[in-house]
mmCIF file of C-alpha atoms and ligand atoms in Angstrom:
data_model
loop_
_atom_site.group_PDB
_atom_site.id
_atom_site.type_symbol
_atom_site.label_atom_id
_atom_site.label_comp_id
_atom_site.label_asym_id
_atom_site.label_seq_id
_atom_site.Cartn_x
_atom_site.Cartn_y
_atom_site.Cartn_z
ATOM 1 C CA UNK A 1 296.742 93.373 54.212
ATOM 2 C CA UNK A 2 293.445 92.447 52.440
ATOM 3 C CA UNK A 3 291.549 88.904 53.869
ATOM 4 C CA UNK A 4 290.554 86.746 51.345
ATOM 5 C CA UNK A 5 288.740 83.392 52.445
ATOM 6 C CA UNK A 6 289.982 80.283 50.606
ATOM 7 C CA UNK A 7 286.622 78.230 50.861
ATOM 8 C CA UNK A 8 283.373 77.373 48.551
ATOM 9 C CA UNK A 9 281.110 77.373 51.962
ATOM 10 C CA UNK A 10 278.446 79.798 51.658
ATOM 11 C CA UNK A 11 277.898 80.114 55.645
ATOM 12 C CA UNK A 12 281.439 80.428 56.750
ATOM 13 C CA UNK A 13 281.689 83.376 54.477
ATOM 14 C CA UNK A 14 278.374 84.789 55.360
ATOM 15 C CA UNK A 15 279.668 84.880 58.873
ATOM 16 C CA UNK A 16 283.254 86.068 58.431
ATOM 17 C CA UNK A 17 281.694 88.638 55.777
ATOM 18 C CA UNK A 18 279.166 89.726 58.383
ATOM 19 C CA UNK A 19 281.937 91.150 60.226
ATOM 20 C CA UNK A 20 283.860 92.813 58.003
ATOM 21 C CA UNK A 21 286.842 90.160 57.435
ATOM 22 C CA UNK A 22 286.123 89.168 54.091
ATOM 23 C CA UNK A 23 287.893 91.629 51.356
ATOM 24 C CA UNK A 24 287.257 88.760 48.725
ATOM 25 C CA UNK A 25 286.986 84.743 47.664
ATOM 26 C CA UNK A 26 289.472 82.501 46.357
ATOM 27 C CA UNK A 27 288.221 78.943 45.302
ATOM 28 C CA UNK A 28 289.436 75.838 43.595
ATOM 29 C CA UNK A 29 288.338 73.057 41.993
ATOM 30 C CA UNK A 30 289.255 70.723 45.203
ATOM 31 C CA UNK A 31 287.557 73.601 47.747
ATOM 32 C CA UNK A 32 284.312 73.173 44.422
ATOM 33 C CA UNK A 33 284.059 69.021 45.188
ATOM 34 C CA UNK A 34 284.149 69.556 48.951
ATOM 35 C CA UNK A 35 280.969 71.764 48.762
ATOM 36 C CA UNK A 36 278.976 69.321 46.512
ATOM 37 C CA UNK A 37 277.595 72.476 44.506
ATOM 38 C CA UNK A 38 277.840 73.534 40.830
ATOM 39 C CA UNK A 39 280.568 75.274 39.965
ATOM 40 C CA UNK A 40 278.697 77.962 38.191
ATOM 41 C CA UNK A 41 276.054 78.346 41.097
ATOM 42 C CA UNK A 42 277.989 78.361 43.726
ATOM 43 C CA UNK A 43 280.574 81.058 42.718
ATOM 44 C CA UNK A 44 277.775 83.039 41.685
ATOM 45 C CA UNK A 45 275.909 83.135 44.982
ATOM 46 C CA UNK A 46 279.454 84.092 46.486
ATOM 47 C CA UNK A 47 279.933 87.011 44.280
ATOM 48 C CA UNK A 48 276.190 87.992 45.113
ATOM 49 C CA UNK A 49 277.248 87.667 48.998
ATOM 50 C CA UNK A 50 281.354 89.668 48.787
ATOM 51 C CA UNK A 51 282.057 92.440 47.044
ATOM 52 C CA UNK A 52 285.822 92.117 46.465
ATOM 53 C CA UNK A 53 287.413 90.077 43.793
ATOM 54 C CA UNK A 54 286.458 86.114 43.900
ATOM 55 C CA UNK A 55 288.507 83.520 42.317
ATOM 56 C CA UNK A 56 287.432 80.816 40.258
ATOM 57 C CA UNK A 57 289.761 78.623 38.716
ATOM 58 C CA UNK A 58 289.769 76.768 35.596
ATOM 59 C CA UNK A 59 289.711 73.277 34.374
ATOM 60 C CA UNK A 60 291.201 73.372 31.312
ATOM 61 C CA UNK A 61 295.160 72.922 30.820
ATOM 62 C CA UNK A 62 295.611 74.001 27.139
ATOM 63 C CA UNK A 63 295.960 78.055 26.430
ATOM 64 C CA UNK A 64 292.784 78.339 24.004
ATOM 65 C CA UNK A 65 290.296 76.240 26.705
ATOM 66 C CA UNK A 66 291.541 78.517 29.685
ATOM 67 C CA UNK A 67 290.489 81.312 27.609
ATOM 68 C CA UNK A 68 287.205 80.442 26.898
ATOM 69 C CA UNK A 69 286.384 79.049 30.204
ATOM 70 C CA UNK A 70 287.583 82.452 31.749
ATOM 71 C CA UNK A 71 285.245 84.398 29.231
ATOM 72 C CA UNK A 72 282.558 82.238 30.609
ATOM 73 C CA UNK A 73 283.654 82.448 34.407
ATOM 74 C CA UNK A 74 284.101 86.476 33.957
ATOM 75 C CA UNK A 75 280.244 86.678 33.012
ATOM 76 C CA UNK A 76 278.917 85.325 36.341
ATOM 77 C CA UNK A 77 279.845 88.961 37.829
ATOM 78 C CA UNK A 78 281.888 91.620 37.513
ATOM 79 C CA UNK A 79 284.053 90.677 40.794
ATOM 80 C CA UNK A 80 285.530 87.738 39.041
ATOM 81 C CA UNK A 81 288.675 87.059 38.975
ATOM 82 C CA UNK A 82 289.484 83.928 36.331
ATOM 83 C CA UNK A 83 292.025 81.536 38.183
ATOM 84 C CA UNK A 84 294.746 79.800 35.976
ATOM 85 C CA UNK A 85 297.533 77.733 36.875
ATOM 86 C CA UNK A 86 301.092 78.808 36.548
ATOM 87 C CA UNK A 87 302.208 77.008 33.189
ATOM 88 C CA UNK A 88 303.494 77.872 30.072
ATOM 89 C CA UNK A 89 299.457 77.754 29.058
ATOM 90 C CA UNK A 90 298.119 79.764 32.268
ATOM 91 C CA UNK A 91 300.374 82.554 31.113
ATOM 92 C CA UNK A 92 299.515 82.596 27.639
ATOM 93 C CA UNK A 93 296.016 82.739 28.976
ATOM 94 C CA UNK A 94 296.527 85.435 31.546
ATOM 95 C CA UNK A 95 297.787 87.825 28.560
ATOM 96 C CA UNK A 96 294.974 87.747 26.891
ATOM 97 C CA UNK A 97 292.329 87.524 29.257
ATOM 98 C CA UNK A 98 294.426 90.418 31.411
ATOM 99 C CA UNK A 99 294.159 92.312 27.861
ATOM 100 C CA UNK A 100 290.750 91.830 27.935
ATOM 101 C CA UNK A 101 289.944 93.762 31.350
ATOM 102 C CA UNK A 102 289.510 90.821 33.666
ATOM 103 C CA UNK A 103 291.183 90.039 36.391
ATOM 104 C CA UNK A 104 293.232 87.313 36.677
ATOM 105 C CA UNK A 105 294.650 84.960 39.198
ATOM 106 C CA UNK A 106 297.594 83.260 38.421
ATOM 107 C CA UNK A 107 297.703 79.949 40.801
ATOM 108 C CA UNK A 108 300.260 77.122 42.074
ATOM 109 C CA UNK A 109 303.204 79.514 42.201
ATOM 110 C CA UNK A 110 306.261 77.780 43.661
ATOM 111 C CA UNK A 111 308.863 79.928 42.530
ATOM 112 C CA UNK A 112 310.053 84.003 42.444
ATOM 113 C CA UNK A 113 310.911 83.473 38.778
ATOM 114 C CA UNK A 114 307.357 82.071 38.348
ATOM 115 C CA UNK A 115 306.010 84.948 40.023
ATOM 116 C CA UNK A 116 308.044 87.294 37.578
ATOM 117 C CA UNK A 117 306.365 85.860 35.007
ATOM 118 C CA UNK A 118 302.645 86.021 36.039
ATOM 119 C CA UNK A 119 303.657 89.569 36.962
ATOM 120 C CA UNK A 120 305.345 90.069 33.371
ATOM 121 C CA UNK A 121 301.904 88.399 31.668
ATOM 122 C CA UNK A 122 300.007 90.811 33.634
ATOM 123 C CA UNK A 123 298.423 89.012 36.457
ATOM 124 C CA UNK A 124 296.377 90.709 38.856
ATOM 125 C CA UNK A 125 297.088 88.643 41.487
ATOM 126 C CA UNK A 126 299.789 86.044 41.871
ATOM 127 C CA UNK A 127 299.541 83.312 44.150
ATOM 128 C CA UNK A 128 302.293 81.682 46.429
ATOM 129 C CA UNK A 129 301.471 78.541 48.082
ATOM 130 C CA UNK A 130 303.683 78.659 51.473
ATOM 131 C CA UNK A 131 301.869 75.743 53.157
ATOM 132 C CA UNK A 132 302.846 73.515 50.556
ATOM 133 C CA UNK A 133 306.118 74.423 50.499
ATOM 134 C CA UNK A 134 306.247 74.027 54.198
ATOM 135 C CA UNK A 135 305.610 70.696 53.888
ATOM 136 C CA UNK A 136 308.902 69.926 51.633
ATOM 137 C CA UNK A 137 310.793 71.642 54.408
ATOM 138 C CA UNK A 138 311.027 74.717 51.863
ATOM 139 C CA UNK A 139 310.678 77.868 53.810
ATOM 140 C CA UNK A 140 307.119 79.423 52.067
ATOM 141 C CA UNK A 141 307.528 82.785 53.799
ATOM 142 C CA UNK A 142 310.409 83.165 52.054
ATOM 143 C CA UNK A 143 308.924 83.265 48.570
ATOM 144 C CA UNK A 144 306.736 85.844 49.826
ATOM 145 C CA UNK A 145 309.691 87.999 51.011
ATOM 146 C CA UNK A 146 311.834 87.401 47.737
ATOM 147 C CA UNK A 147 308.461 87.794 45.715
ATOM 148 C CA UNK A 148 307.542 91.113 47.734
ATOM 149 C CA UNK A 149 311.367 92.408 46.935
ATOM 150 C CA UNK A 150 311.424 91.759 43.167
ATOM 151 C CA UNK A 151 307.937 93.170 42.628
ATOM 152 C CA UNK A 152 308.887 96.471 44.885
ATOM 153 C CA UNK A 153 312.210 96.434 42.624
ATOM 154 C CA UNK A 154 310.483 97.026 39.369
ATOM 155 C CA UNK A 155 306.816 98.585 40.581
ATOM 156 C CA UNK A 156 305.041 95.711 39.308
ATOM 157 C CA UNK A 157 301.595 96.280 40.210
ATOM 158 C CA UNK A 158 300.549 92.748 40.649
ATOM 159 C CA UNK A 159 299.658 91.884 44.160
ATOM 160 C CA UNK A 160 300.673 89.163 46.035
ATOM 161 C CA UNK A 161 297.917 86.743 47.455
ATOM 162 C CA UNK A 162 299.690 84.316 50.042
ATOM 163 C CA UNK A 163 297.861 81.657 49.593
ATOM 164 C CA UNK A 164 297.955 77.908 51.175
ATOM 165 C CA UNK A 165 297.938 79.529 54.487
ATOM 166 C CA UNK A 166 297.571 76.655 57.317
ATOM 167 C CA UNK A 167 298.238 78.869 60.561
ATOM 168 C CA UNK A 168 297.429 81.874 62.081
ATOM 169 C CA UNK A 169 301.200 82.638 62.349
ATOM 170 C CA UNK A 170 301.444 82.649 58.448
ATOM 171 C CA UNK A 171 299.017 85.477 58.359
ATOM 172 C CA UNK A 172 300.799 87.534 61.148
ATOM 173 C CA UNK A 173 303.711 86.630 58.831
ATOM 174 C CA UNK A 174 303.038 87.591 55.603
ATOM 175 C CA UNK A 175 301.492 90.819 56.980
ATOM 176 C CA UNK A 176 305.217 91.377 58.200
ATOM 177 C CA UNK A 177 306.845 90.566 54.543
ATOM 178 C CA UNK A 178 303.988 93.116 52.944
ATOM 179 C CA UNK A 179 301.936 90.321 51.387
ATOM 180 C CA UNK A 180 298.762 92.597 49.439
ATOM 181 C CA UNK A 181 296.275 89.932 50.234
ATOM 182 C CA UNK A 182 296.118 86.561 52.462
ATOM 183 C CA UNK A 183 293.543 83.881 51.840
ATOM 184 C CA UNK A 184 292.993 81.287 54.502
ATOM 185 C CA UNK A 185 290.369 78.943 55.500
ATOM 186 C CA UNK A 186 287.454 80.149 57.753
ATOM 187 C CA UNK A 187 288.987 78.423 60.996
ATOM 188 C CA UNK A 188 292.623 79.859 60.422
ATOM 189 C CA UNK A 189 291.279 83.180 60.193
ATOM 190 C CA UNK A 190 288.727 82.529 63.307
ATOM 191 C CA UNK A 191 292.360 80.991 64.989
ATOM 192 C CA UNK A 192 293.785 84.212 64.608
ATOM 193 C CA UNK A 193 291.347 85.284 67.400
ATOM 194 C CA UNK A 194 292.724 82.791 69.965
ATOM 195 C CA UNK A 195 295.452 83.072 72.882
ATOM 196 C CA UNK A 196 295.922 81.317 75.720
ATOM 197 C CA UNK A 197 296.696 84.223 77.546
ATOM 198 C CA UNK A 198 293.378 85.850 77.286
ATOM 199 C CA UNK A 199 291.699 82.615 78.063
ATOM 200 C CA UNK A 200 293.589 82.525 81.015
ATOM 201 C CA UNK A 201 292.468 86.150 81.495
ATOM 202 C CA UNK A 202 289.266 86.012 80.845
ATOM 203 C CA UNK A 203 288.449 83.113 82.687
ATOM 204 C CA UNK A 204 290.316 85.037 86.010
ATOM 205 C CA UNK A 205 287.653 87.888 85.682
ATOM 206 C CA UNK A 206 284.434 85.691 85.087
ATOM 207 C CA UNK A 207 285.406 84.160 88.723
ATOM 208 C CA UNK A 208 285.323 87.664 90.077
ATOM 209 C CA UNK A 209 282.772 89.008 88.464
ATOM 210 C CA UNK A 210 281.003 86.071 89.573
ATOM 211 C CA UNK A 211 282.889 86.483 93.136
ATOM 212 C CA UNK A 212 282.129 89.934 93.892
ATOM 213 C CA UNK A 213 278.621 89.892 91.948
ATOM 214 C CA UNK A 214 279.225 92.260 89.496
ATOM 215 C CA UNK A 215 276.145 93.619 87.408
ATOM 216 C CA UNK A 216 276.021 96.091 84.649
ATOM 217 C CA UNK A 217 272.690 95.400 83.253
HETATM 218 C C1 E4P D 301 294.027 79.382 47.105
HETATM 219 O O1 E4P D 301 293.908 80.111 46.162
HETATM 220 C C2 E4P D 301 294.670 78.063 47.025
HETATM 221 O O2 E4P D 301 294.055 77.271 46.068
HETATM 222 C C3 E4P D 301 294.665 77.417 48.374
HETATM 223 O O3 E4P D 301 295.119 78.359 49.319
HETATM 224 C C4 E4P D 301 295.465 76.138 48.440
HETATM 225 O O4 E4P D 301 295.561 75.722 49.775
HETATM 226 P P1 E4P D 301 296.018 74.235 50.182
HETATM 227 O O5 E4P D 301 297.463 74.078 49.851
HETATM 228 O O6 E4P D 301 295.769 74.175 51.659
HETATM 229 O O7 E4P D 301 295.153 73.299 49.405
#
């Protein structure tokens, strides 16, 4: 399963990049106003930093705006991959823009038919928000699984990027289902690192090696 970071912070990708986690960017216009930068600049200097595919989403909601604000997105680098929401509009835009060679993200997918459809429009990626649909007591993993099955039904090639991904379980999770891609904030992915078991662990051997005075170097 491919790590994609779901932030607009240069650093926290710099680091996570640094060491090999980062397969690729997703961004949106809320994760844009929490960094305070430019649109335009700041997705630029993240497709300078990662070399995988990074999102950048639209602001437009009519068909013909999406399109020319993805033509304009898609020249800031050649890893771009022009995010549009899941409406009757994001689809129409997706054709075309798919048709066109870029690579496109459809967003705010709720639903397996919706997925069928960014699939059928030819999305590149299709994005499933679980932790959102956690939080109506709707089971998000679930979409991925009946997503995963449909798309393995008919060989569609779009790939499924899990995406509103608030725990470190979801990522163990969707690896499980066969999710292509995750994307999850820098701490979830850093969480993935932690158990209490090895802090338990470690903390045991520190007293011994602190004990018994052990010294490599
Ligand atoms: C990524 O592409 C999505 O925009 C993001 O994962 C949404 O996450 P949220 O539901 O935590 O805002």
């Amino acid at each position: 399963m491919k790590f994609f970071v779901d932030t607009a912070d240069i650093d926290a990708i710099r680091e996570l990049n640094d060491l090999g986690m980062v397969d690729g960017v997703t961004t949106n216009p809320s994760l844009i106003k929490k960094s305070g930068r430019d649109i335009m600049e700041v997705t630029k200097e993240i497709c300078d930093l990662v070399d995988g595919p990074v999102s950048a989403e639209v602001t437009a909601t009519d068909a013909e705006t999406m399109i020319a604000e993805g033509r304009k997105l898609a020249e800031i680098a050649d890893n771009i991959a022009v995010k549009v929401p899941l409406t009757w509009d994001g689809l129409k835009a997706c054709k075309v823009l798919a048709d066109e060679g870029k690579m496109v993200n459809v967003t705010l997918c709720f639903s397996a038919n919706q997925a069928l459809l960014a699939a059928k429009a030819g999305a590149t990626f299709i994005s499933p928000f679980i932790g959102r649909l956690d939080d109506l007591n709707v089971d998000g993993l679930e979409l991925i699984a009946d997503i995963r099955e449909i798309y393995d039904n008919y060989g569609f090639e779009t790939q499924i990027l899990a995406a509103s991904i608030r725990t470190a379980n979801h990522m163990s999770e969707c690896a499980k289902i066969g999710a292509d891609v995750a994307t999850a904030p820098p701490a979830v992915i850093k969480g993935m690192a932690n158990h209490v078991l090895t802090d338990k662990g470690l903390a045991a051997f520190v007293a011994d090696i602190e004990a018994a005075g052990i010294k490599i170097l």
